[in-house]
Amino acid sequence: GLAPPDRHLHYVLAPCPNTATGPSAAAWRDLGPRYRDSLVRELERRGLDGFGAATEEELLVTPADWTALGHAAGTPFSAAHTFAQTGPFRPANLVSGIDNAVLAGCGTTPGVGVPTVLISGKLAAQRVLGTGRGHRP
């Protein structure tokens, strides 16, 4: 594993607003550590006693980091990560009016996250190769 012997690796993912509807990227320099602290308190309240004190190394990624990497509105999720834009409600992988374009990735169906983005790539490949539903000639 990635953790040293007798140590553990934890990944904590928490929702936060994008910089177009929520705090600016600059605000996250101060807000990020405070949000992390509140998350640690909540994890400890839910049973991970001593989680904060036991943390030896951390990497805090906020919308400011995503903005610096060129992600629009400080989000890696493309379309809004809301129920109305998840799974089948995500934009289709076919581009209306363009016969030779098929999309893949987090901005199209089925959505964000490594498993669903891989499925998105498979769906796009099937459309291009003509082995799936709704393939493009």
mmCIF file of C-alpha atoms in Angstrom:
data_model
loop_
_atom_site.group_PDB
_atom_site.id
_atom_site.type_symbol
_atom_site.label_atom_id
_atom_site.label_comp_id
_atom_site.label_asym_id
_atom_site.label_seq_id
_atom_site.Cartn_x
_atom_site.Cartn_y
_atom_site.Cartn_z
ATOM 1 C CA GLY A 1 0.000 0.000 0.000
ATOM 2 C CA LEU A 2 0.873 3.656 0.010
ATOM 3 C CA ALA A 3 1.012 3.965 3.793
ATOM 4 C CA PRO A 4 4.222 3.178 5.698
ATOM 5 C CA PRO A 5 4.256 0.024 7.855
ATOM 6 C CA ASP A 6 1.864 0.243 10.808
ATOM 7 C CA ARG A 7 0.257 3.391 9.381
ATOM 8 C CA HIS A 8 -2.981 4.034 7.508
ATOM 9 C CA LEU A 9 -3.903 6.164 4.544
ATOM 10 C CA HIS A 10 -7.243 7.989 4.604
ATOM 11 C CA TYR A 11 -8.889 9.942 1.802
ATOM 12 C CA VAL A 12 -11.646 12.318 2.844
ATOM 13 C CA LEU A 13 -13.817 13.844 0.129
ATOM 14 C CA ALA A 14 -16.335 16.491 1.142
ATOM 15 C CA PRO A 15 -18.706 18.593 -0.943
ATOM 16 C CA CYS A 16 -18.153 22.295 -1.350
ATOM 17 C CA PRO A 17 -19.605 24.930 -3.672
ATOM 18 C CA ASN A 18 -17.852 25.983 -6.848
ATOM 19 C CA THR A 19 -16.332 29.448 -7.035
ATOM 20 C CA ALA A 20 -19.080 30.752 -9.337
ATOM 21 C CA THR A 21 -21.836 30.174 -6.771
ATOM 22 C CA GLY A 22 -19.870 30.035 -3.528
ATOM 23 C CA PRO A 23 -16.766 31.649 -2.051
ATOM 24 C CA SER A 24 -14.082 32.902 -4.442
ATOM 25 C CA ALA A 25 -10.912 30.913 -5.063
ATOM 26 C CA ALA A 26 -8.983 33.446 -2.963
ATOM 27 C CA ALA A 27 -11.375 32.941 -0.030
ATOM 28 C CA TRP A 28 -10.501 29.231 0.081
ATOM 29 C CA ARG A 29 -6.978 30.024 1.322
ATOM 30 C CA ASP A 30 -8.571 30.860 4.685
ATOM 31 C CA LEU A 31 -11.743 28.798 4.359
ATOM 32 C CA GLY A 32 -10.009 25.525 3.378
ATOM 33 C CA PRO A 33 -8.206 24.874 6.676
ATOM 34 C CA ARG A 34 -11.308 25.863 8.669
ATOM 35 C CA TYR A 35 -13.457 23.511 6.581
ATOM 36 C CA ARG A 36 -10.890 20.733 7.080
ATOM 37 C CA ASP A 37 -10.953 21.308 10.842
ATOM 38 C CA SER A 38 -14.752 21.061 10.907
ATOM 39 C CA LEU A 39 -14.592 17.833 8.884
ATOM 40 C CA VAL A 40 -12.044 16.350 11.290
ATOM 41 C CA ARG A 41 -14.279 17.253 14.242
ATOM 42 C CA GLU A 42 -17.227 15.574 12.501
ATOM 43 C CA LEU A 43 -15.198 12.423 11.748
ATOM 44 C CA GLU A 44 -14.135 12.241 15.388
ATOM 45 C CA ARG A 45 -17.729 12.803 16.530
ATOM 46 C CA ARG A 46 -18.774 9.884 14.330
ATOM 47 C CA GLY A 47 -16.256 7.517 15.887
ATOM 48 C CA LEU A 48 -12.796 8.169 14.460
ATOM 49 C CA ASP A 49 -11.436 9.193 17.854
ATOM 50 C CA GLY A 50 -8.089 10.985 17.688
ATOM 51 C CA PHE A 51 -8.170 11.270 13.892
ATOM 52 C CA GLY A 52 -6.869 14.847 13.864
ATOM 53 C CA ALA A 53 -4.090 14.280 16.391
ATOM 54 C CA ALA A 54 -2.972 11.103 14.612
ATOM 55 C CA THR A 55 -2.627 12.806 11.224
ATOM 56 C CA GLU A 56 1.061 12.964 10.307
ATOM 57 C CA GLU A 57 0.846 14.241 6.723
ATOM 58 C CA GLU A 58 -1.970 15.791 4.731
ATOM 59 C CA LEU A 59 -2.767 17.262 1.354
ATOM 60 C CA LEU A 60 -5.688 19.676 1.420
ATOM 61 C CA VAL A 61 -7.183 20.360 -2.015
ATOM 62 C CA THR A 62 -9.778 23.125 -2.335
ATOM 63 C CA PRO A 63 -11.558 24.916 -5.180
ATOM 64 C CA ALA A 64 -8.578 27.317 -5.205
ATOM 65 C CA ASP A 65 -6.337 24.420 -6.264
ATOM 66 C CA TRP A 66 -8.749 23.320 -8.987
ATOM 67 C CA THR A 67 -8.923 26.925 -10.222
ATOM 68 C CA ALA A 68 -5.114 27.101 -10.367
ATOM 69 C CA LEU A 69 -5.147 23.923 -12.474
ATOM 70 C CA GLY A 70 -7.501 25.586 -14.946
ATOM 71 C CA HIS A 71 -10.781 23.962 -13.912
ATOM 72 C CA ALA A 72 -13.705 26.308 -14.540
ATOM 73 C CA ALA A 73 -15.281 27.653 -11.348
ATOM 74 C CA GLY A 74 -12.810 25.682 -9.240
ATOM 75 C CA THR A 75 -14.478 22.303 -9.742
ATOM 76 C CA PRO A 76 -13.180 19.070 -11.283
ATOM 77 C CA PHE A 77 -16.756 17.869 -11.811
ATOM 78 C CA SER A 78 -17.602 19.726 -15.041
ATOM 79 C CA ALA A 79 -21.394 20.129 -14.855
ATOM 80 C CA ALA A 80 -22.850 20.860 -11.433
ATOM 81 C CA HIS A 81 -22.567 17.897 -9.101
ATOM 82 C CA THR A 82 -26.237 17.981 -8.133
ATOM 83 C CA PHE A 83 -28.948 15.334 -8.385
ATOM 84 C CA ALA A 84 -30.389 17.017 -11.485
ATOM 85 C CA GLN A 85 -27.028 16.556 -13.246
ATOM 86 C CA THR A 86 -26.044 13.061 -12.131
ATOM 87 C CA GLY A 87 -26.181 9.762 -13.986
ATOM 88 C CA PRO A 88 -28.826 9.732 -16.687
ATOM 89 C CA PHE A 89 -29.506 13.463 -16.229
ATOM 90 C CA ARG A 90 -25.952 14.336 -17.302
ATOM 91 C CA PRO A 91 -25.542 15.723 -20.839
ATOM 92 C CA ALA A 92 -25.600 13.016 -23.522
ATOM 93 C CA ASN A 93 -22.381 11.784 -25.098
ATOM 94 C CA LEU A 94 -23.584 12.667 -28.604
ATOM 95 C CA VAL A 95 -23.153 16.209 -29.908
ATOM 96 C CA SER A 96 -26.302 17.502 -31.554
ATOM 97 C CA GLY A 97 -25.694 18.544 -35.156
ATOM 98 C CA ILE A 98 -22.234 16.984 -35.426
ATOM 99 C CA ASP A 99 -22.166 13.457 -36.816
ATOM 100 C CA ASN A 100 -18.563 12.570 -35.992
ATOM 101 C CA ALA A 101 -18.310 13.676 -32.359
ATOM 102 C CA VAL A 102 -18.802 11.447 -29.326
ATOM 103 C CA LEU A 103 -17.970 12.701 -25.831
ATOM 104 C CA ALA A 104 -16.431 10.881 -22.880
ATOM 105 C CA GLY A 105 -15.496 12.027 -19.395
ATOM 106 C CA CYS A 106 -16.997 13.529 -16.276
ATOM 107 C CA GLY A 107 -18.986 16.159 -18.172
ATOM 108 C CA THR A 108 -21.195 13.618 -19.912
ATOM 109 C CA THR A 109 -23.243 10.589 -18.980
ATOM 110 C CA PRO A 110 -22.962 8.645 -16.713
ATOM 111 C CA GLY A 111 -21.081 11.161 -14.539
ATOM 112 C CA VAL A 112 -18.097 11.863 -12.312
ATOM 113 C CA GLY A 113 -15.723 9.524 -10.527
ATOM 114 C CA VAL A 114 -13.240 7.029 -11.910
ATOM 115 C CA PRO A 115 -15.689 4.118 -12.386
ATOM 116 C CA THR A 116 -18.305 6.207 -14.173
ATOM 117 C CA VAL A 117 -15.744 8.026 -16.316
ATOM 118 C CA LEU A 118 -14.394 4.634 -17.415
ATOM 119 C CA ILE A 119 -17.940 3.581 -18.280
ATOM 120 C CA SER A 120 -18.308 6.850 -20.197
ATOM 121 C CA GLY A 121 -15.235 5.984 -22.259
ATOM 122 C CA LYS A 122 -16.580 2.501 -22.934
ATOM 123 C CA LEU A 123 -19.955 3.909 -24.038
ATOM 124 C CA ALA A 124 -18.252 6.396 -26.362
ATOM 125 C CA ALA A 125 -16.025 3.678 -27.840
ATOM 126 C CA GLN A 126 -19.043 1.448 -28.430
ATOM 127 C CA ARG A 127 -20.816 4.267 -30.256
ATOM 128 C CA VAL A 128 -17.787 4.916 -32.462
ATOM 129 C CA LEU A 129 -17.212 1.221 -33.181
ATOM 130 C CA GLY A 130 -20.888 0.540 -33.753
ATOM 131 C CA THR A 131 -21.135 -2.093 -31.029
ATOM 132 C CA GLY A 132 -23.460 -0.219 -28.670
ATOM 133 C CA ARG A 133 -26.880 1.362 -28.784
ATOM 134 C CA GLY A 134 -27.175 4.574 -30.752
ATOM 135 C CA HIS A 135 -23.847 4.189 -32.524
ATOM 136 C CA ARG A 136 -22.697 6.744 -35.059
ATOM 137 C CA PRO A 137 -22.105 5.488 -38.618
#
